[in-house]
XYZ file of C-alpha atoms in Angstrom:
491
model
C 12.474 2.758 7.711
C 10.104 4.341 10.243
C 6.581 3.854 11.130
C 4.153 5.869 9.321
C 3.063 8.994 11.050
C 0.591 11.659 11.056
C 1.329 14.774 13.045
C -0.799 15.590 16.192
C -0.542 18.690 17.805
C 1.976 18.307 20.818
C 0.274 21.515 22.652
C -1.294 20.565 26.086
C -4.757 20.729 26.872
C -8.543 19.152 25.292
C -9.157 20.607 22.114
C -12.686 20.189 20.298
C -10.740 17.863 17.762
C -9.348 15.504 20.508
C -12.704 15.664 22.643
C -14.527 14.611 19.045
C -11.757 11.709 18.216
C -11.868 10.441 21.722
C -15.717 10.554 21.874
C -15.458 8.387 18.462
C -13.293 6.081 19.845
C -15.228 5.380 22.771
C -18.461 4.947 20.931
C -16.740 2.464 18.573
C -15.497 0.211 21.436
C -19.014 0.486 22.946
C -20.629 -0.524 19.748
C -18.379 -3.457 19.639
C -18.732 -4.245 23.368
C -22.839 -4.219 22.676
C -22.232 -6.470 20.106
C -20.434 -9.042 22.393
C -22.736 -9.153 24.858
C -25.916 -9.490 22.261
C -24.266 -12.370 20.213
C -25.472 -15.764 21.074
C -22.459 -18.339 21.770
C -21.954 -21.122 19.051
C -23.943 -19.029 16.516
C -22.223 -16.997 13.496
C -21.381 -13.500 13.415
C -22.904 -12.785 10.023
C -21.876 -9.518 8.477
C -20.465 -8.457 11.869
C -17.300 -10.573 11.109
C -16.358 -7.975 8.480
C -16.168 -4.826 11.073
C -12.744 -5.588 12.601
C -11.230 -5.687 9.028
C -13.034 -2.559 8.330
C -11.877 -0.763 11.357
C -8.058 -1.893 10.339
C -8.485 -0.348 6.819
C -10.028 2.576 8.293
C -7.450 3.160 10.847
C -4.570 2.634 8.265
C -5.803 4.830 5.981
C -6.623 7.799 8.550
C -3.293 7.392 10.370
C -0.873 5.841 8.084
C 0.069 3.602 11.436
C -0.153 0.122 10.096
C 1.114 -1.658 13.092
C -1.389 -0.139 15.125
C -4.227 -0.454 13.131
C -3.538 -4.236 13.177
C -3.654 -4.360 16.858
C -6.753 -2.197 17.189
C -8.397 -4.673 14.519
C -7.446 -7.509 16.724
C -8.831 -5.515 19.990
C -12.252 -4.840 18.619
C -12.592 -8.354 17.288
C -12.022 -9.787 20.472
C -14.544 -7.213 22.207
C -16.788 -9.285 20.006
C -15.912 -12.429 21.296
C -15.878 -12.078 24.904
C -15.888 -8.172 26.260
C -15.406 -9.227 29.819
C -12.206 -11.154 28.876
C -10.560 -8.730 26.782
C -7.269 -8.854 28.694
C -6.974 -12.124 29.125
C -7.930 -12.783 25.361
C -5.370 -10.470 24.027
C -2.653 -11.647 26.128
C -3.644 -15.315 25.114
C -3.868 -14.660 21.445
C -0.637 -12.653 21.860
C 1.060 -16.052 22.974
C -0.530 -18.170 20.990
C 0.779 -16.092 17.976
C 3.933 -16.211 19.252
C 4.413 -19.576 19.625
C 3.171 -20.370 16.074
C 5.626 -22.380 14.193
C 5.318 -19.876 11.074
C 5.654 -16.799 12.928
C 9.035 -18.502 14.795
C 10.276 -19.155 11.337
C 9.338 -15.767 10.085
C 10.967 -13.801 12.926
C 14.189 -16.165 12.725
C 14.414 -15.622 8.805
C 13.652 -11.785 8.534
C 16.071 -11.432 11.623
C 18.779 -13.293 10.193
C 18.272 -11.890 6.589
C 18.651 -8.367 8.418
C 21.745 -9.593 9.943
C 23.395 -10.774 6.581
C 22.496 -7.764 4.807
C 23.930 -5.209 7.729
C 26.780 -7.750 7.614
C 27.420 -7.490 3.689
C 26.569 -3.632 4.004
C 29.346 -3.008 6.566
C 31.640 -5.079 4.783
C 31.225 -2.709 1.853
C 30.247 -5.816 -0.258
C 27.093 -4.236 -1.188
C 28.743 -0.998 -2.103
C 31.054 -2.628 -4.226
C 28.259 -4.631 -5.989
C 25.978 -1.212 -6.556
C 28.969 0.637 -8.020
C 30.039 -1.914 -10.380
C 26.548 -2.294 -11.719
C 26.369 1.877 -11.798
C 29.523 1.449 -14.479
C 27.489 -0.832 -16.742
C 24.163 0.600 -16.410
C 23.681 3.506 -18.839
C 20.316 4.899 -18.137
C 17.115 4.781 -16.548
C 15.609 2.130 -18.114
C 18.297 -0.314 -17.717
C 18.474 0.282 -14.242
C 15.042 -0.502 -13.435
C 15.349 -3.785 -16.288
C 18.093 -5.049 -14.253
C 16.044 -4.447 -10.913
C 13.402 -6.641 -12.787
C 15.958 -9.260 -14.061
C 17.282 -9.487 -10.438
C 14.111 -9.970 -8.860
C 13.648 -13.139 -11.596
C 16.524 -14.555 -10.855
C 16.004 -14.601 -7.220
C 12.788 -16.613 -7.310
C 13.228 -18.962 -4.396
C 11.813 -16.767 -1.757
C 9.728 -13.427 -1.694
C 11.747 -12.596 1.525
C 14.997 -12.832 0.049
C 14.025 -11.137 -2.817
C 12.536 -8.053 -1.284
C 15.768 -7.448 1.175
C 18.237 -8.231 -0.830
C 17.319 -6.721 -4.059
C 16.406 -3.583 -2.679
C 19.389 -3.090 -0.774
C 21.536 -3.477 -3.513
C 19.915 -1.422 -6.085
C 19.032 1.826 -3.951
C 22.237 3.548 -5.128
C 21.845 2.725 -8.678
C 18.257 3.798 -9.052
C 18.952 6.970 -6.831
C 21.834 7.995 -9.421
C 18.987 7.949 -12.287
C 16.747 9.982 -10.207
C 14.291 6.953 -9.631
C 11.570 7.339 -6.654
C 12.268 4.714 -3.958
C 8.234 4.050 -4.121
C 9.054 2.814 -7.689
C 11.871 0.886 -6.569
C 9.704 -0.563 -4.207
C 7.170 -1.496 -6.751
C 9.740 -3.104 -9.045
C 11.110 -5.093 -6.099
C 7.475 -6.808 -4.574
C 6.363 -7.042 -8.267
C 9.064 -9.969 -8.524
C 8.764 -11.164 -5.251
C 5.348 -13.117 -4.427
C 4.226 -12.778 -7.871
C 7.047 -14.634 -9.336
C 7.752 -16.843 -6.662
C 4.412 -18.733 -7.512
C 5.344 -19.192 -11.022
C 8.648 -21.424 -9.873
C 7.914 -24.907 -8.609
C 11.375 -24.725 -6.286
C 10.172 -21.935 -4.226
C 8.770 -21.822 -0.589
C 5.362 -20.578 -1.933
C 5.360 -23.885 -4.419
C 6.438 -26.407 -1.640
C 4.078 -24.913 1.014
C 1.012 -24.946 -1.495
C 1.858 -28.353 -2.504
C 1.697 -29.667 1.001
C -1.839 -28.223 1.357
C -2.995 -29.706 -1.770
C -1.660 -33.152 -0.211
C -3.633 -32.207 3.058
C -6.860 -31.256 1.205
C -6.774 -34.916 -0.373
C -6.588 -33.059 -3.704
C -3.802 -35.350 -4.756
C -2.010 -38.264 -3.272
C 0.580 -37.747 -0.833
C 3.967 -37.031 -2.885
C 2.049 -35.611 -5.518
C 1.384 -32.365 -4.289
C 4.054 -30.805 -6.520
C 2.767 -32.207 -9.373
C -0.598 -30.742 -8.909
C 0.994 -27.478 -8.223
C 3.072 -27.372 -11.617
C 0.082 -28.460 -13.373
C -1.784 -25.193 -12.220
C 1.287 -22.772 -13.469
C -0.382 -21.859 -16.774
C -3.453 -20.862 -14.623
C -1.798 -18.628 -12.367
C -2.715 -15.742 -14.201
C -1.746 -13.271 -11.678
C 1.860 -14.033 -11.686
C 1.998 -14.372 -15.632
C 0.101 -10.533 -15.853
C 2.362 -8.925 -13.432
C 5.301 -10.175 -15.005
C 4.061 -8.333 -18.216
C 3.061 -5.225 -16.197
C 6.292 -4.552 -14.483
C 8.340 -5.335 -17.330
C 6.472 -2.795 -19.164
C 6.794 -0.436 -16.458
C 10.646 -1.250 -16.156
C 10.837 -0.315 -20.367
C 8.992 2.781 -19.524
C 6.329 1.436 -21.743
C 3.645 2.011 -18.968
C 3.392 5.359 -17.792
C 3.391 6.464 -14.139
C 0.095 6.343 -12.709
C -1.747 8.367 -9.994
C 0.513 8.278 -6.683
C 3.385 7.032 -8.620
C 3.340 9.928 -11.141
C 3.765 12.454 -8.061
C 6.371 10.532 -6.632
C 8.545 10.352 -9.703
C 8.167 14.086 -10.359
C 9.530 14.299 -6.842
C 12.408 12.141 -7.467
C 13.109 14.058 -11.078
C 14.145 17.151 -8.784
C 16.266 15.473 -7.011
C 14.446 13.828 -3.801
C 14.502 10.167 -4.613
C 13.088 9.401 -0.773
C 9.810 10.703 0.043
C 9.063 12.731 3.219
C 8.370 10.580 6.415
C 10.623 7.792 5.448
C 14.172 7.321 6.619
C 17.019 5.102 5.322
C 18.861 2.827 7.221
C 21.902 4.404 8.580
C 24.862 1.598 8.343
C 27.383 4.471 9.343
C 29.765 6.794 7.487
C 33.096 4.669 7.549
C 31.780 1.751 4.907
C 33.907 1.745 1.915
C 34.347 -0.478 -1.152
C 36.762 -3.207 -1.619
C 40.028 -2.136 -3.077
C 39.794 -5.036 -5.337
C 36.316 -4.533 -7.352
C 36.443 -7.913 -8.712
C 36.723 -9.273 -4.982
C 34.409 -6.763 -3.787
C 31.517 -8.103 -6.045
C 32.540 -11.612 -5.003
C 32.121 -10.854 -1.586
C 28.415 -9.886 -2.300
C 27.453 -12.535 -4.863
C 29.062 -15.642 -3.043
C 26.868 -15.349 0.252
C 23.890 -14.736 -2.222
C 24.987 -18.052 -4.242
C 25.347 -20.007 -0.944
C 22.288 -18.700 0.571
C 20.262 -19.865 -2.394
C 22.105 -23.308 -2.931
C 21.689 -23.925 0.748
C 18.082 -23.095 0.873
C 17.760 -25.645 -2.110
C 19.782 -28.132 -0.430
C 17.361 -28.030 2.468
C 14.131 -28.861 1.015
C 13.783 -24.943 0.100
C 14.125 -23.870 3.584
C 15.016 -20.092 3.896
C 16.146 -20.172 7.422
C 18.606 -23.050 6.769
C 19.957 -21.455 4.017
C 20.583 -17.775 5.823
C 22.086 -19.314 8.566
C 24.660 -21.237 6.501
C 24.968 -17.921 4.374
C 25.827 -16.208 7.534
C 28.504 -18.807 8.627
C 30.047 -18.577 5.371
C 30.329 -14.430 5.193
C 31.897 -14.871 8.657
C 34.358 -17.242 7.134
C 34.924 -15.124 3.753
C 34.909 -12.291 5.981
C 37.422 -13.184 8.695
C 39.921 -14.739 5.798
C 39.949 -11.460 4.144
C 40.173 -9.633 7.573
C 37.420 -7.304 6.260
C 35.703 -6.868 9.762
C 36.431 -7.967 13.083
C 34.672 -10.632 14.415
C 33.151 -8.407 17.500
C 32.243 -6.317 14.519
C 30.572 -8.883 12.363
C 28.479 -9.988 15.319
C 27.464 -6.367 16.188
C 26.257 -6.136 12.668
C 24.052 -9.276 12.957
C 22.468 -7.916 16.016
C 22.048 -4.265 14.177
C 20.163 -6.127 11.542
C 17.905 -8.139 13.552
C 17.164 -4.819 15.446
C 16.183 -2.914 11.899
C 13.887 -5.893 11.081
C 11.601 -5.168 14.204
C 9.161 -3.151 12.334
C 8.522 -5.319 9.728
C 8.063 -8.198 12.463
C 5.808 -6.403 14.315
C 3.448 -5.827 11.403
C 3.425 -9.568 10.760
C 2.672 -10.322 14.242
C -0.036 -7.706 14.390
C -1.393 -9.361 11.050
C -1.317 -13.185 12.454
C -3.180 -11.845 15.727
C -5.699 -10.209 13.574
C -6.103 -13.417 11.370
C -6.755 -15.426 14.664
C -9.483 -12.948 15.563
C -10.698 -13.476 12.045
C -10.733 -17.117 12.440
C -12.596 -16.904 15.617
C -15.205 -14.848 14.221
C -15.521 -16.845 10.983
C -14.947 -14.235 8.426
C -13.468 -16.407 5.815
C -16.539 -18.982 6.097
C -19.168 -15.962 6.403
C -17.912 -14.648 2.981
C -17.279 -17.503 1.286
C -20.717 -19.101 2.165
C -22.310 -15.950 1.117
C -21.041 -16.063 -2.724
C -21.638 -19.840 -2.909
C -25.468 -19.417 -3.780
C -24.351 -17.556 -7.230
C -21.681 -19.892 -7.999
C -21.837 -21.628 -11.420
C -18.971 -23.832 -13.137
C -18.356 -20.692 -15.383
C -18.109 -18.192 -12.437
C -16.426 -20.155 -9.851
C -12.417 -19.443 -10.664
C -13.048 -15.635 -11.016
C -15.411 -15.323 -8.027
C -12.922 -17.634 -6.046
C -10.085 -15.541 -7.075
C -11.880 -12.194 -6.571
C -13.174 -13.203 -2.745
C -9.909 -14.463 -1.846
C -7.836 -11.623 -2.767
C -9.987 -9.509 -1.076
C -9.534 -11.748 2.276
C -6.030 -12.090 1.733
C -6.131 -7.973 1.163
C -7.611 -7.720 4.330
C -5.913 -10.008 6.582
C -2.516 -10.010 4.908
C -2.715 -13.835 5.667
C -1.652 -14.943 2.006
C -0.694 -18.610 3.313
C -2.392 -19.017 6.733
C -5.960 -18.145 5.249
C -5.895 -21.139 2.720
C -5.782 -23.719 5.396
C -9.101 -22.465 5.933
C -10.568 -21.535 2.656
C -9.354 -24.533 0.632
C -11.592 -27.293 2.554
C -14.204 -24.789 1.534
C -13.461 -24.020 -1.814
C -12.502 -27.514 -3.213
C -15.511 -29.456 -2.473
C -17.430 -26.631 -4.177
C -15.112 -26.912 -7.516
C -15.770 -30.767 -7.354
C -19.499 -30.603 -6.642
C -19.730 -27.883 -9.808
C -17.271 -30.343 -11.774
C -14.799 -27.519 -12.373
C -11.200 -27.874 -13.771
C -8.803 -28.587 -10.280
C -6.053 -26.813 -11.925
C -8.005 -24.009 -12.759
C -9.076 -23.595 -9.538
C -5.893 -24.206 -7.516
C -4.393 -21.393 -10.545
C -7.097 -19.102 -9.441
C -6.504 -19.637 -5.563
C -2.766 -19.337 -5.612
C -3.432 -16.157 -7.991
C -5.592 -14.690 -5.169
C -2.655 -15.510 -2.860
C -0.347 -13.398 -4.697
C -2.407 -10.487 -5.581
C -4.060 -9.886 -2.015
C -0.265 -10.073 -0.782
C 0.883 -7.951 -3.649
C -1.797 -5.122 -3.078
C -2.174 -5.189 0.807
C -0.268 -2.225 2.416
C 0.530 -4.528 5.427
C 1.578 -7.668 4.147
C 5.027 -8.887 4.867
C 6.335 -8.631 1.296
C 4.986 -5.152 1.047
C 6.526 -4.032 4.267
C 10.007 -5.586 3.576
C 10.156 -4.123 0.110
C 9.418 -0.746 1.513
C 11.847 -1.190 4.559
C 14.411 -2.115 2.151
C 13.783 0.303 -0.684
C 13.669 3.399 2.139
C 9.773 4.292 2.097
C 7.167 3.792 4.424
C 4.648 0.859 3.855
C 1.739 3.056 3.309
C 3.793 5.162 0.674
C 4.732 1.728 -1.243
C 1.270 0.636 -1.578
C -0.553 3.581 -2.306
C 1.850 4.262 -5.507
C 1.758 0.249 -6.181
C -2.058 0.074 -6.224
C -3.032 1.394 -9.584
C -0.952 -1.355 -11.225
C -2.108 -3.905 -8.763
C -5.462 -3.331 -9.527
C -4.536 -3.102 -13.068
C -3.485 -7.005 -12.493
C -6.591 -7.909 -10.561
C -8.515 -6.959 -13.296
C -7.062 -8.699 -15.964
C -6.815 -11.699 -14.108
C -10.223 -11.980 -13.346
C -11.085 -11.279 -17.070
C -8.915 -14.330 -17.671
C -10.913 -16.424 -15.596
C -14.219 -15.299 -16.587
C -13.024 -16.172 -20.259
C -11.471 -19.508 -19.592
C -13.945 -20.449 -16.839
C-alpha cells in the first residue's frame, strides 16, 4: 500500500495556486500562534480545543494524505499550547509517544505480524490456502460469506483479523471481481466490531482492566462486568447483521462502494493509486495441497493458542508463531534460514506506513489531552443529560471523539472517569453505560479513516486507507444511526 496522494504539478516557478495555498497555510499557522499567545495559562481552551482535529479532517479530505494530516494537527495543537517552544515540544511529544508501552506493543505486534504474513506468503502457504479455497468457493456470495466467517473465527484481536484474512482472501475475491474496497470493508467490519462481543479478546481484557481501575467493579471482577454489558454493545451486533447482509448480497452497494464494484466488474479490482505488496514472482504453492494448507493453518492456530495461553497477549502469540513457522518450514526445507529472516525483515518494512499512522494518531491524542478536547466535549453536553438520554449521548459523543482522534483505547482512560460518575449520579444502569462506551470505541475506530484497524485492513486488502474509509462510510453510518436509536429506546 502506498500513501494516498494528490498530484501536484512538478513544473518550477510560483503559480497563483501555489501562492494561494502557501498564504493560506501561513495564515492558519499565524492564527494558531495568536491563540497560543493570547491564552491564559491554566485556563480551559474551550471550543478552541476542536481546532487541531478540524485541521486533521480538512487536511486529510483535501489531500488524501493521512499521516501528514495527523502530524499537521499535532503541530498546530502544540502552537496553541506554547508557540515559542514548538520545536522542543514536538520533539518531546514524539519521544513520549515512542516510549509509551502501548506504542511499543503496537510496533512489535504489527512489525512481527507483517513478518509472519510475509514468511507465509514467500513459503507459498497463503497461495496454497487461497487456491484450495478457490476450488470450493463457487460464487461471489460464497467468497464474501467465507471472508465474513473467517473474520468471526479469528476473534482474538482486530490486528490479527485485519492482516491475516485480507492477505489470504485477496486472490479469491479478485477471481470473482470483488473490489479491494469491499474486501477491506468485510475484513474491517469483522475486526473491532466483533472483538468487542467476545470476552476472550484483547479488547475485552483491556476494557475490563479499565472498569477495575475506575472502581466500577471490584478487583478481579472486571471481566464479569464486561460480560454483563455485551448484550448492550449494540454497534457490534448491528454491524454483524449489516456485514452479513452485504456478504449475502441482500444489502445493495452504496455510495462510493457502488462505483468501486462497477470498476471491479470491468476487471479492475484494485483501485487507482493503490499498490499490492510485491512478494516476488517466484512464489509457488506446495506440491502437496494438504500440506500447503496445513502450512498456513497451523501457524494461525499456534498464534491464537499462544496468545490465549499468555493472557490474550498477541505479542507473545506472534513471537511463538514465528518460531513455530521457522521450525515448520525448516523441517520441510521450504525456505532457507536466511530467506525466512529476510522475509521477516521485509514484513516489518511493509508495516512502516500503518505504524507511522498510529504514531501520528497517538501524537494527536496527546496534544488533544493537553488542550482538554475530551473534557470540553463531555462537559459541554452534561447540562442536557438525563437518565433516558445519557447512553445515546455518550455513544454519539464518544464515537465522534474516537473518529476525530483514532484513539479507541487511549481516549477512554480520560473519558471513563468523567462518564461513570455522571451515570451514577443519574442512576443509569451501569451495564447499559458500559455497552454505550464500548460501542462507541468500535464505531469510532470502524469509521475513522486513520484508525489502526482501518489502515491495516486497507494495507492487507490492497487499497488506500482513504479509499477504504470512503467506501465503508455509508455502512458505518447506518450502524451508528441504528445503534443510537437502540440506546434511545432502551435508555
